XYZ file of C-alpha atoms in Angstrom:
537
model
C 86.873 -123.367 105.894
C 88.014 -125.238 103.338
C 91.530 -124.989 101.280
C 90.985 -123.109 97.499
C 92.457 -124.740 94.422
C 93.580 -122.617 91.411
C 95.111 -123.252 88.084
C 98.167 -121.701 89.721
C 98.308 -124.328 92.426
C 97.198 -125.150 95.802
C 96.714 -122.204 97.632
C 96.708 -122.736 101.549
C 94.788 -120.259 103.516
C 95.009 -119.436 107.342
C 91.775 -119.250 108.987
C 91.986 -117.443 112.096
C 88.935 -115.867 112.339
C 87.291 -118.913 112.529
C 86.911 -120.545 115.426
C 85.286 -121.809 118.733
C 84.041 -118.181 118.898
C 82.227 -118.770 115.686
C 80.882 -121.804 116.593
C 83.582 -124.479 114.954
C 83.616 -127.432 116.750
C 86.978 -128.508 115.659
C 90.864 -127.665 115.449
C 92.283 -125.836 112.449
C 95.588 -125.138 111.709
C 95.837 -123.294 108.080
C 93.007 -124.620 105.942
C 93.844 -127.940 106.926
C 90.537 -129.262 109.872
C 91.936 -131.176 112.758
C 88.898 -132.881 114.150
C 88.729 -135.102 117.957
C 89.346 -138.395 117.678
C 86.851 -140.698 118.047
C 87.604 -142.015 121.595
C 87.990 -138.267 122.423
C 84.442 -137.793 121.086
C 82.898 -140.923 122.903
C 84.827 -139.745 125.758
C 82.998 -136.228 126.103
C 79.559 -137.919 125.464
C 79.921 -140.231 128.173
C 80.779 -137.403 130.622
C 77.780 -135.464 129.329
C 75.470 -138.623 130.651
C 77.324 -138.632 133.887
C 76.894 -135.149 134.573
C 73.165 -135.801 133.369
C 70.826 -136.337 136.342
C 69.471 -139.874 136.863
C 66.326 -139.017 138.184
C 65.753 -136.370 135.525
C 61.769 -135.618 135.571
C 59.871 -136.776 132.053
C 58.118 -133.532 132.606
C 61.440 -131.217 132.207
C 62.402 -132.703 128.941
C 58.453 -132.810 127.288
C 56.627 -129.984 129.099
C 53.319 -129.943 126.787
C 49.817 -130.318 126.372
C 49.071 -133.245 124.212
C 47.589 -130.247 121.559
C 51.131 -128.931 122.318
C 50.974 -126.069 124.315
C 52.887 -125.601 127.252
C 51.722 -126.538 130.538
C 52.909 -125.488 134.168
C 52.829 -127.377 137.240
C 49.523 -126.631 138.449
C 47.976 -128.081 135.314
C 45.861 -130.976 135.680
C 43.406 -132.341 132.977
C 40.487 -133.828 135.617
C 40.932 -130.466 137.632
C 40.351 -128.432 134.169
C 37.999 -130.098 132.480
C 34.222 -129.041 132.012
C 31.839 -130.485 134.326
C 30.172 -132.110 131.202
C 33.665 -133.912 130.598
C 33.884 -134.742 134.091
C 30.358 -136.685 134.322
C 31.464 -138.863 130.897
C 35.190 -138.654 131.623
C 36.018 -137.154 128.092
C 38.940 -135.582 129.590
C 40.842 -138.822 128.932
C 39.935 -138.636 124.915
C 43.274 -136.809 124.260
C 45.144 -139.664 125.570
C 43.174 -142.537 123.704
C 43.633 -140.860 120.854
C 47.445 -140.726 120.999
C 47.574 -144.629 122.454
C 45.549 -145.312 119.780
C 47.914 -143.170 116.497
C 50.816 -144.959 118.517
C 52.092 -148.880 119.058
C 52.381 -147.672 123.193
C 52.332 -145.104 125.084
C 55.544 -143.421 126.035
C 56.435 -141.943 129.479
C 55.999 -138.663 127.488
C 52.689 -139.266 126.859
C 51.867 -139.862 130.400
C 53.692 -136.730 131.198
C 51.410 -134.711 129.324
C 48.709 -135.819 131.788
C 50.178 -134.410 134.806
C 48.340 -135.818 138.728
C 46.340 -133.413 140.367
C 48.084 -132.105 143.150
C 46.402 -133.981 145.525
C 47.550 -137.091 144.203
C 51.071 -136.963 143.673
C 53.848 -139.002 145.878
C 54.447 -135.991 147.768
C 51.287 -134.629 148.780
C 50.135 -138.248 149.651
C 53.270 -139.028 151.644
C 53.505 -135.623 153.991
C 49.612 -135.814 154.387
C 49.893 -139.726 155.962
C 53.296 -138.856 157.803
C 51.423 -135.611 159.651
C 48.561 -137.909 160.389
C 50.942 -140.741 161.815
C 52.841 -138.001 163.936
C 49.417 -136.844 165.959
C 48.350 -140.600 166.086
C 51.694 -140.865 167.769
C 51.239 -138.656 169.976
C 47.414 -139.055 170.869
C 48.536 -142.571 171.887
C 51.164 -141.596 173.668
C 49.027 -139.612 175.579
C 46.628 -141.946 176.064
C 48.974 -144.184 177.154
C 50.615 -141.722 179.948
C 46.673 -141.268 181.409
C 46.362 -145.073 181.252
C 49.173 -145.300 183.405
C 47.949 -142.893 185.874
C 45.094 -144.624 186.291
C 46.810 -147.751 186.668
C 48.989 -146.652 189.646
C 46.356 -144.348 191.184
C 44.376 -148.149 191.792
C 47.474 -150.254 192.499
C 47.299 -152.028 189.661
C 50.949 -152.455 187.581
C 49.468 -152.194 183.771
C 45.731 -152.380 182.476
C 43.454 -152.951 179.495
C 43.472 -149.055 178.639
C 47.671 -149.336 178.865
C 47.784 -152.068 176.159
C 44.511 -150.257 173.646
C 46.546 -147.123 173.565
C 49.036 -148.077 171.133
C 48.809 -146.060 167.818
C 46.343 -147.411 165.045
C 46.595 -147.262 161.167
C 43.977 -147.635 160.436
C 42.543 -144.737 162.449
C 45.549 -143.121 160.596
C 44.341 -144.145 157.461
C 40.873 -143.263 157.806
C 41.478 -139.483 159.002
C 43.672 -139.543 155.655
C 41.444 -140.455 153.160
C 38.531 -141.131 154.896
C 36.684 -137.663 153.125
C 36.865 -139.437 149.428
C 36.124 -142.899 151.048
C 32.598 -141.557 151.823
C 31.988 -139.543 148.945
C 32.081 -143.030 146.806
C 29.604 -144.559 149.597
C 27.453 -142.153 148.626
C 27.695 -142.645 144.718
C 27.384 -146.644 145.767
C 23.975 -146.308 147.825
C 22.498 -143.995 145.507
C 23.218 -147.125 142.526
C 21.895 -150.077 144.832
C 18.534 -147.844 145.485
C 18.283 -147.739 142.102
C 18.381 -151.210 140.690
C 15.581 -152.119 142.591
C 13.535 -149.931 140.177
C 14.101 -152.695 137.393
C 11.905 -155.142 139.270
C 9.625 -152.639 140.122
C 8.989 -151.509 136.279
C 9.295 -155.421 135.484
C 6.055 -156.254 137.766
C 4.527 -153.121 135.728
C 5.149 -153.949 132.550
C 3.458 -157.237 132.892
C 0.565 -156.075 134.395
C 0.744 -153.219 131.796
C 0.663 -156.051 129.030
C -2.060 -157.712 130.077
C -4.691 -155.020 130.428
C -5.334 -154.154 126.425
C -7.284 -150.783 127.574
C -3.669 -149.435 129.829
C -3.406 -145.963 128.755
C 0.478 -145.284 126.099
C 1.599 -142.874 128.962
C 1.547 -145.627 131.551
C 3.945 -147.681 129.125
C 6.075 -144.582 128.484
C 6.174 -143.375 131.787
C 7.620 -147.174 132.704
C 10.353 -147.044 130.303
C 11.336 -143.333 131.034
C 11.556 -144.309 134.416
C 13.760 -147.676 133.852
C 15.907 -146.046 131.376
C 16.659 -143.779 133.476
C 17.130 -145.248 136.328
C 19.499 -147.221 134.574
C 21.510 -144.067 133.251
C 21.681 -142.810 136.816
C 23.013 -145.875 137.674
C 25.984 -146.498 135.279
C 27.422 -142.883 136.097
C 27.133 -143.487 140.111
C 28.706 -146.856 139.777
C 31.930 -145.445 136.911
C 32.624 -142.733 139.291
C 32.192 -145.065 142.341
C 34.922 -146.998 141.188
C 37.085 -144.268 140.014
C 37.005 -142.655 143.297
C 37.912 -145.984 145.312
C 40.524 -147.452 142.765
C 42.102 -143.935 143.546
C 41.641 -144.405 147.500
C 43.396 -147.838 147.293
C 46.093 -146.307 145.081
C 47.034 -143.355 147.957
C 46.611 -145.973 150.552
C 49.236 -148.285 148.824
C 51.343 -145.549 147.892
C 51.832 -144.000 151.607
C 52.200 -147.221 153.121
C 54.873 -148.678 150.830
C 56.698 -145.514 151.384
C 56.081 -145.252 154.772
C 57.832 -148.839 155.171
C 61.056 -147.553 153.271
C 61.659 -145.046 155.695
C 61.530 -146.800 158.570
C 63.558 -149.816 157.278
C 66.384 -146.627 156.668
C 66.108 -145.618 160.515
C 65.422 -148.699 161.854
C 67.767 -149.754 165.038
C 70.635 -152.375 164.530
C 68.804 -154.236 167.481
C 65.139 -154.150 165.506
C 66.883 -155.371 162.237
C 68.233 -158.508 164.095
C 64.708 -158.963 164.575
C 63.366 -157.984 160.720
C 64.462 -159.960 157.645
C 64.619 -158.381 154.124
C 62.485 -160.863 152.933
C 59.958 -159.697 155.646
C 60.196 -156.422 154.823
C 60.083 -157.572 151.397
C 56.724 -158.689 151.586
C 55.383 -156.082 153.590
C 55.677 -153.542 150.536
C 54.347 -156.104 148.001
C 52.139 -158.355 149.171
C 50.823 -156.945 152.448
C 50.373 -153.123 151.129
C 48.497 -154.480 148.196
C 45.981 -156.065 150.179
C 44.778 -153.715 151.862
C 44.822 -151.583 148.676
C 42.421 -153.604 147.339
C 40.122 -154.313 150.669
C 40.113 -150.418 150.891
C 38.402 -150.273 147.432
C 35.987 -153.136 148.140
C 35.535 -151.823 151.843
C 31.593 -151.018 151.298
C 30.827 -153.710 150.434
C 30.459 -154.452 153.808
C 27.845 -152.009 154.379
C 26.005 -151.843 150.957
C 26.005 -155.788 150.771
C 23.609 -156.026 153.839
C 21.425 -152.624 152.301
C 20.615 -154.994 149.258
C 19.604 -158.076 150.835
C 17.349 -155.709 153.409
C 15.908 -153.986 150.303
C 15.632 -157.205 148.641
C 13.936 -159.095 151.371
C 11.639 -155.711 151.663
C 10.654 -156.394 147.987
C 9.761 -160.062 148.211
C 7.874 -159.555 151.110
C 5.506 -157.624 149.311
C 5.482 -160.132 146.092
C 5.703 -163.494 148.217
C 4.695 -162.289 151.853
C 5.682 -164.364 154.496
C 7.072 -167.105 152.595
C 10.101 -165.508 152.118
C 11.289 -165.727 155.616
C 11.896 -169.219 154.546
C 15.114 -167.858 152.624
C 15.789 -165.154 155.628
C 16.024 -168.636 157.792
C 18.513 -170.056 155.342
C 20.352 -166.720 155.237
C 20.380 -166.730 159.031
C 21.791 -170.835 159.031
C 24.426 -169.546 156.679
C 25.941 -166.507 159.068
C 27.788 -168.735 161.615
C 29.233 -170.712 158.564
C 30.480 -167.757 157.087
C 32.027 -166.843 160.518
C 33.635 -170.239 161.272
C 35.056 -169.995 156.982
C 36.496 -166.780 157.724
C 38.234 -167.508 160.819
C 39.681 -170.813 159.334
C 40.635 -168.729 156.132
C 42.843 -166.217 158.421
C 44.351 -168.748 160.271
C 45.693 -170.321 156.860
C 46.568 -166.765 155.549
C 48.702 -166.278 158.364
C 50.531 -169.728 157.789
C 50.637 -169.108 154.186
C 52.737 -165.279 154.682
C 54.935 -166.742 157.221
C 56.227 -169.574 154.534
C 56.310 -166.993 152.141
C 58.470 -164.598 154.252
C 60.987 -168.070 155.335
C 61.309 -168.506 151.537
C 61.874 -165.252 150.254
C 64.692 -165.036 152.946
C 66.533 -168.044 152.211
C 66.048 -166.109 148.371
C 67.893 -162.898 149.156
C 70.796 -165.179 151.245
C 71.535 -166.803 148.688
C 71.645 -164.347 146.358
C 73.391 -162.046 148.478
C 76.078 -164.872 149.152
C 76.149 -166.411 145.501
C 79.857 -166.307 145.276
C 80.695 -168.188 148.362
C 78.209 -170.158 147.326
C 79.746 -170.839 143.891
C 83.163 -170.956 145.406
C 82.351 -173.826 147.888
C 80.682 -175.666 145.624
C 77.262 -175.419 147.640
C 74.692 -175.045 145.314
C 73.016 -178.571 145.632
C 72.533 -178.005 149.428
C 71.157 -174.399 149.141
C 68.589 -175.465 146.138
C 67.194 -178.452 148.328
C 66.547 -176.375 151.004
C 64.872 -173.429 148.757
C 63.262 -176.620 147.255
C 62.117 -177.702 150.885
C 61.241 -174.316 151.393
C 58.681 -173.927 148.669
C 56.872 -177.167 148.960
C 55.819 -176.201 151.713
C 54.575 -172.674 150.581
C 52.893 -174.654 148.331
C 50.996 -176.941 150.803
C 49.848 -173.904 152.482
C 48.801 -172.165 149.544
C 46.856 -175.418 148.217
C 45.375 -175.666 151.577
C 44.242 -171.677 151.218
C 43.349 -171.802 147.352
C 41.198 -174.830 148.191
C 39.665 -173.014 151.263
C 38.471 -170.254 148.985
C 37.153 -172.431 146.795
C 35.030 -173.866 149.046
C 33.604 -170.967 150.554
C 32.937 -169.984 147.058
C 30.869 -172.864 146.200
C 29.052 -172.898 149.509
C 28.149 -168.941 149.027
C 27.119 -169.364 145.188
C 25.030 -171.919 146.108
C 23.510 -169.892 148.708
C 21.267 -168.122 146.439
C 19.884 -171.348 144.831
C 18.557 -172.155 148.378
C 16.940 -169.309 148.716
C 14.920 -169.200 145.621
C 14.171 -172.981 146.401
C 12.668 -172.190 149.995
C 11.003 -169.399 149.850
C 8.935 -170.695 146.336
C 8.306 -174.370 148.031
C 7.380 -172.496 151.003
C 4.987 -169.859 148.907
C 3.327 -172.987 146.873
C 2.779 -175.122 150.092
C 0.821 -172.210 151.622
C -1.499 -172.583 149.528
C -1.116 -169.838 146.539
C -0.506 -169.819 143.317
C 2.638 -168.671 141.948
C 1.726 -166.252 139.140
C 3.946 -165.487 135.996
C 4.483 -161.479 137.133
C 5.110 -162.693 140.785
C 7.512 -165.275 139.267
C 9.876 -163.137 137.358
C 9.762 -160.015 139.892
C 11.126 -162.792 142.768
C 13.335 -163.886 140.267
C 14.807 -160.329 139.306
C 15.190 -159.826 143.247
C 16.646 -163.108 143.354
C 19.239 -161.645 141.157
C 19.964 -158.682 142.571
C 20.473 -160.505 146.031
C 22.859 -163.185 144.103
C 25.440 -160.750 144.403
C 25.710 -159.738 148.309
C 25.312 -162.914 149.218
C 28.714 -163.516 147.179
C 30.497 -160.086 148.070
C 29.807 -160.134 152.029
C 31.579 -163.250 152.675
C 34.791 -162.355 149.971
C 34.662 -159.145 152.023
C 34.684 -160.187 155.114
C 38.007 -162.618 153.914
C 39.558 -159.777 152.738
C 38.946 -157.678 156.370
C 40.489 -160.911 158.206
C 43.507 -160.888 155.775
C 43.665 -156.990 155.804
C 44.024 -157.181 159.113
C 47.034 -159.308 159.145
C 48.370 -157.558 157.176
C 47.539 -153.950 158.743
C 49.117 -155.687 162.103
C 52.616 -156.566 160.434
C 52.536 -153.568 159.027
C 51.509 -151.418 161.794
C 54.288 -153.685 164.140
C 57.182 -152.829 161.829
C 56.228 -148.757 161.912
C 56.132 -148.862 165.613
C 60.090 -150.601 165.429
C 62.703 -149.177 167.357
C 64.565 -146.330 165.440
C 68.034 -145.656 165.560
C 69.141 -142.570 167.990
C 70.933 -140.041 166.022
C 74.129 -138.654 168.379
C 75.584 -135.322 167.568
C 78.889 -134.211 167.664
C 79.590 -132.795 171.413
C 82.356 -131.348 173.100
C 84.264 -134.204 174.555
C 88.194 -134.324 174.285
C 88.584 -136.744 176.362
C 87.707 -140.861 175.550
C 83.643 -140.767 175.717
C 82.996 -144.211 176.524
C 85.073 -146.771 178.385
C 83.909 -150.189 177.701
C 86.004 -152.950 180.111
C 85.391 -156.314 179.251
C 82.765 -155.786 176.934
C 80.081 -158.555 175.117
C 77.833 -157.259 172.510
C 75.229 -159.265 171.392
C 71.892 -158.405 169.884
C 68.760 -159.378 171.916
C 67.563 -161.215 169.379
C 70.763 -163.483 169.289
C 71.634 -163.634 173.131
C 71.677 -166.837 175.084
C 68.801 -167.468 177.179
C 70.648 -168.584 179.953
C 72.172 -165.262 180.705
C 68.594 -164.354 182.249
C 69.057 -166.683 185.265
C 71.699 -164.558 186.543
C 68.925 -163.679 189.420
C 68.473 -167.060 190.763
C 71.825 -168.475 191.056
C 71.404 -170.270 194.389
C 73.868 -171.060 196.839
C 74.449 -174.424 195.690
C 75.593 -173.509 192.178
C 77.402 -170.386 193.432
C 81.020 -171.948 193.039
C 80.001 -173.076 189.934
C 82.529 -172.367 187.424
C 79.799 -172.173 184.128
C 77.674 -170.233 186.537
C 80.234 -167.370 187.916
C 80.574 -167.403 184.019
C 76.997 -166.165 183.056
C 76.665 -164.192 186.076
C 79.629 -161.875 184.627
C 78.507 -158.454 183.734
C 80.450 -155.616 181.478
C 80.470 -151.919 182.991
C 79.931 -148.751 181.003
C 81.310 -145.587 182.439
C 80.728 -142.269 180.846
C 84.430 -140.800 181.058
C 83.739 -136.784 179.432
C-alpha cells in the first residue's frame, strides 16, 4: 500500500483491492493513505467505553486458574481441594505465591479465586430474603391468633399481640445457624483440650522427681501434650475461619437487605428516616453484629472453661478454691450493672452520631446555597456543636470500657490471691507441682473471665443495633398502583392539605374535643376543617 518510485518517475498506483474488506483501517485514494483524524480517533474510543458495560465482571475479562487454565463458574478452590489441603489450608498457596512475585494483588488475581457458591452476594441475599418472607408471615400469623385470643376474652390487645412481631435474629439464626454450630463444635473440642497442658504439667513434675519413672511414662507425657496441642491449633484455625465467614454473610445480607428497603420505603416512613440514619445502619450497626456473631460463643464456651477450670483446682487446692468461686460470684452483679450502664451510653453515643452525620449530608447536599449565601460560618459551628458532643459521649463510652476492662483483668489476680491465702491458712502446704498446675489453670481461666464480660457488651450493643435495624425492615413500603381502566378523573381532591405525619401539627388531634365553649372559635372551626376524597371512576 504504498506508492513505487522508479528511475522513470513517480509512479502512482490505485489500490482498490485493498480495503476495509482486507482489514485496512484507513482511507485510500490512489497510493496516497488518508488516515482519521485524531479527534475522529479519540472520538470512536470514547464511544467504545460508553458502549462498554460499567459493571463488567473481572471474571469475563481474566477467566483462569492462577496455573492458567480455564475455569467455569462452578469452580471453587476450597470446594476442590484435597482434604489434606483443606485441614492445612494449602489451597491458598497459589495466591501467596502470586502476592508475593507481585507489589499487590490485582482484582484479577482475586478473580482467579472464585467464592464457593454458597458464599456469593446472591446466594447469601435470596437465602436471608426467603427466610425474612416466612418470618413474615409466621408473625403475621401469630399475630392474627393473638388477636383472637384477645377478643375471645374481652381484652383490646395483649402480651402475645405485641411478641408476635417478626425477629432477625430468629431470621438470622435459621440462615446460618447450621455453620454457626459446626464452629461450636471445633471451639469445645479446643477448650477440652488445653486443660491437658496442666494435666501433663502436674506429671512431668512428679515424673522429674522420681529418678526410677520408667522413659515411656516421659514419652507417653509429651506424645500426649504435643498432641493435644496439634489438635488444638487446627480446631481453633478452622474455628475462626468458619465464624469470620458467618459474620461476613451476616453483614453482607443485612447491608443489602437495608438498601432495598430504603428503595421501597413510603414517602410517609422517609419523613421519619434520615440518610444519615440509614447511613449508619449499613456501617456501623451491620458491622457490629458482624463481629458479635463471630465472638457469639464465647458466651457459652467462656462459662465451660471456668467450670472445667474450677473442676481442676478443686482437685489440686480442694476447697480452698471456692474462695475465688466467691469472688467470681461478687463480680457477676458488677458485670451486670457495667453492661447495662455501657448500653445505655451506646445508645446515646449512635443517636449523636446519627444527628451529626445528618447535619453532614445537608450540608453537603445544599453546599451551593450554602456558598451562595455566604453561610458557611453558621453551618460549621453547628457541625462543630454537633461533634463535641459526639465526642463527650464517646469519651464517656471509651472511658466506660476502660473501666470494665481494668476491673475484669484484675479479676483474675483476685482469684489467685484468695484461693492461695485461703489454701495456706487451712493449714497446708503449698507444694511447687500444686503451685504451677493452679497457676497454669489460673491462666487458662484469665481469659473467660476477660471474654464473658466484652461479650456480654457486645450482646447489649448488638442488640441495639439488631432493634434499629430490625425497626427500619419492618418500615412502611410504598404501594405500587397499576395502570387501570379509568377515563374519567380518578381522584377528586377539594380543598386538600397534605402533610406528612411526621410534620403535622399536633393540634389538629383535638378536633374530638372541641367543646361548646370554643365552638365559635374562629382558630378552632379552623383545625376542625377536614379535606374529602371521593373516588370519581
Amino acid at each position: 500500500q504504498k506508492s513505487m518510485s522508479s528511475s522513470a518517475g513517480l509512479k502512482l498506483e490505485t489500490i482498490s483491492n485493498k480495503g476495509k474488506g482486507e482489514g485496512g483501517s484507513g482511507n485510500y485514494y490512489g497510493s496516497i493513505e488518508t488516515s482519521s483524524s485524531p479527534s475522529a480517533k479519540k472520538k470512536k474510543q470514547e464511544k467504545r467505553d460508553e458502549e462498554e458495560p460499567l459493571l463488567k465482571t473481572i471474571a469475563t475479562e481474566k477467566n483462569s486458574k492462577p496455573n492458567g487454565d480455564s475455569i467455569d463458574n462452578d469452580w471453587s478452590p476450597i470446594e476442590n481441594a484435597p482434604w489434606y489441603s483443606k485441614l492445612v489450608f494449602s489451597w491458598l498457596n497459589p495466591l501467596f505465591r502470586i502476592g508475593n512475585e507481585q507489589d499487590q494483588l490485582s482484582p484479577e488475581n482475586i478473580a482467579s479465586f472464585p467464592l464457593l457458591p454458597s458464599d456469593t452476594t446472591t446466594s447469601i441475599t435470596d437465602l436471608f430474603e426467603k427466610q425474612w418472607c416466612e418470618e413474615k408471615k409466621r408473625a403475621a400469623n401469630a399475630k392474627a391468633k393473638a388477636l383472637k385470643k384477645a377478643e375471645a376474652k374481652g381484652m383490646r390487645t395483649s402480651m402475645d399481640v405485641e411478641k408476635s412481631n417478626p425477629s432477625l435474629s430468629r431470621c438470622l439464626w435459621r440462615s446460618f445457624g447450621w455453620d454457626f454450630c459446626k464452629a461450636g463444635f471445633l471451639k469445645a473440642m479446643h477448650d477440652v483440650l488445653q486443660f491437658v497442658g496442666p494435666q501433663v504439667l502436674h506429671g512431668f513434675i512428679g515424673y522429674i522427681r522420681d529418678a526410677n519413672a520408667p522413659l515411656s511414662e516421659g514419652l507417653t507425657l509429651t506424645a500426649a501434650v504435643s498432641l493435644a496441642q496439634i489438635l488444638m491449633s487446627f480446631a481453633l484455625r478452622h474455628y475462626f475461619f468458619i465464624c469470620f465467614r458467618v459474620g461476613l454473610k451476616t453483614r453482607t445480607c443485612i447491608v443489602t437487605a437495608i438498601y432495598k428497603k430504603a428503595l421501597i420505603l413510603s414517602s410517609r416512613e422517609r419523613g421519619k428516616r434520615t440518610v444519615g440514619e440509614i447511613t449508619n445502619l449499613m456501617s456501623v450497626d451491620s458491622q457490629r453484629i458482624a463481629d458479635t456473631a463471630t465472638y457469639l460463643h464465647a458466651i457459652w464456651y467462656s462459662v465451660l472453661q471456668i467450670g472445667l477450670s474450677i473442676f481442676f483446682l478443686w482437685q489440686q487446692l480442694g476447697v480452698s478454691c471456692m474462695s475465688g468461686v466467691v469472688v467470681i460470684c461478687i463480680m457477676m452483679p458488677v458485670t451486670k450493672e457495667v453492661a447495662g450502664y455501657m448500653g445505655r451510653l451506646q445508645k446515646q453515643l449512635m443517636k449523636a452520631k446519627d444527628k451529626r452525620i445528618e447535619a453532614h449530608n445537608e450540608v453537603f447536599g445544599s453546599m451551593k446555597v450554602i456558598k451562595i449565601q455566604g453561610w458557611e460560618e453558621t453551618f460549621q459551628e453547628r457541625i462543630e456543636d454537633l461533634r463535641k458532643t459526639e465526642l463527650r459521649q464517646l469519651f464517656k463510652y471509651i472511658m466506660g470500657r476502660c473501666l470494665n476492662y481494668m476491673l475484669w483483668t484484675s479479676v483474675p489476680l483476685f482469684i489467685a490471691l484468695a484461693t492461695f491465702a485461703t489454701y495456706v491458712l487451712l493449714g497446708n502446704t503449698l507444694d511447687v507441682a500444686t503451685a504451677l498446675t493452679a497457676l497454669a489453670l489460673f491462666e487458662i481461666l484469665r481469659f473467660p473471665l476477660f471474654m464473658l464480660p466484652n461479650i456480654i457488651n457486645s450482646i447489649v450493643e448488638a442488640s441495639v443495633s439488631l432493634s434499629r435495624i430490625e425497626s427500619f425492615l419492618l418500615g412502611e413500603e410504598q404501594t405500587l398502583v397499576g395502570r387501570g381502566n379509568l377515563k374519567d378523573v380518578g381522584i377528586n381532591i377539594d380543598s386538600g392539605t397534605f402533610v406528612y405525619d411526621s410534620k403535622r401539627p399536633k393540634m389538629m388531634d383535638l378536633n374530638s374535643s372541641v367543646t361548646k365553649n370554643t365552638k365559635n372559635d374562629k382558630k378552632t372551626r379552623k383545625l376542625s376543617r377536614h379535606w374529602n376524597c371521593q373516588r370519581v371512576g
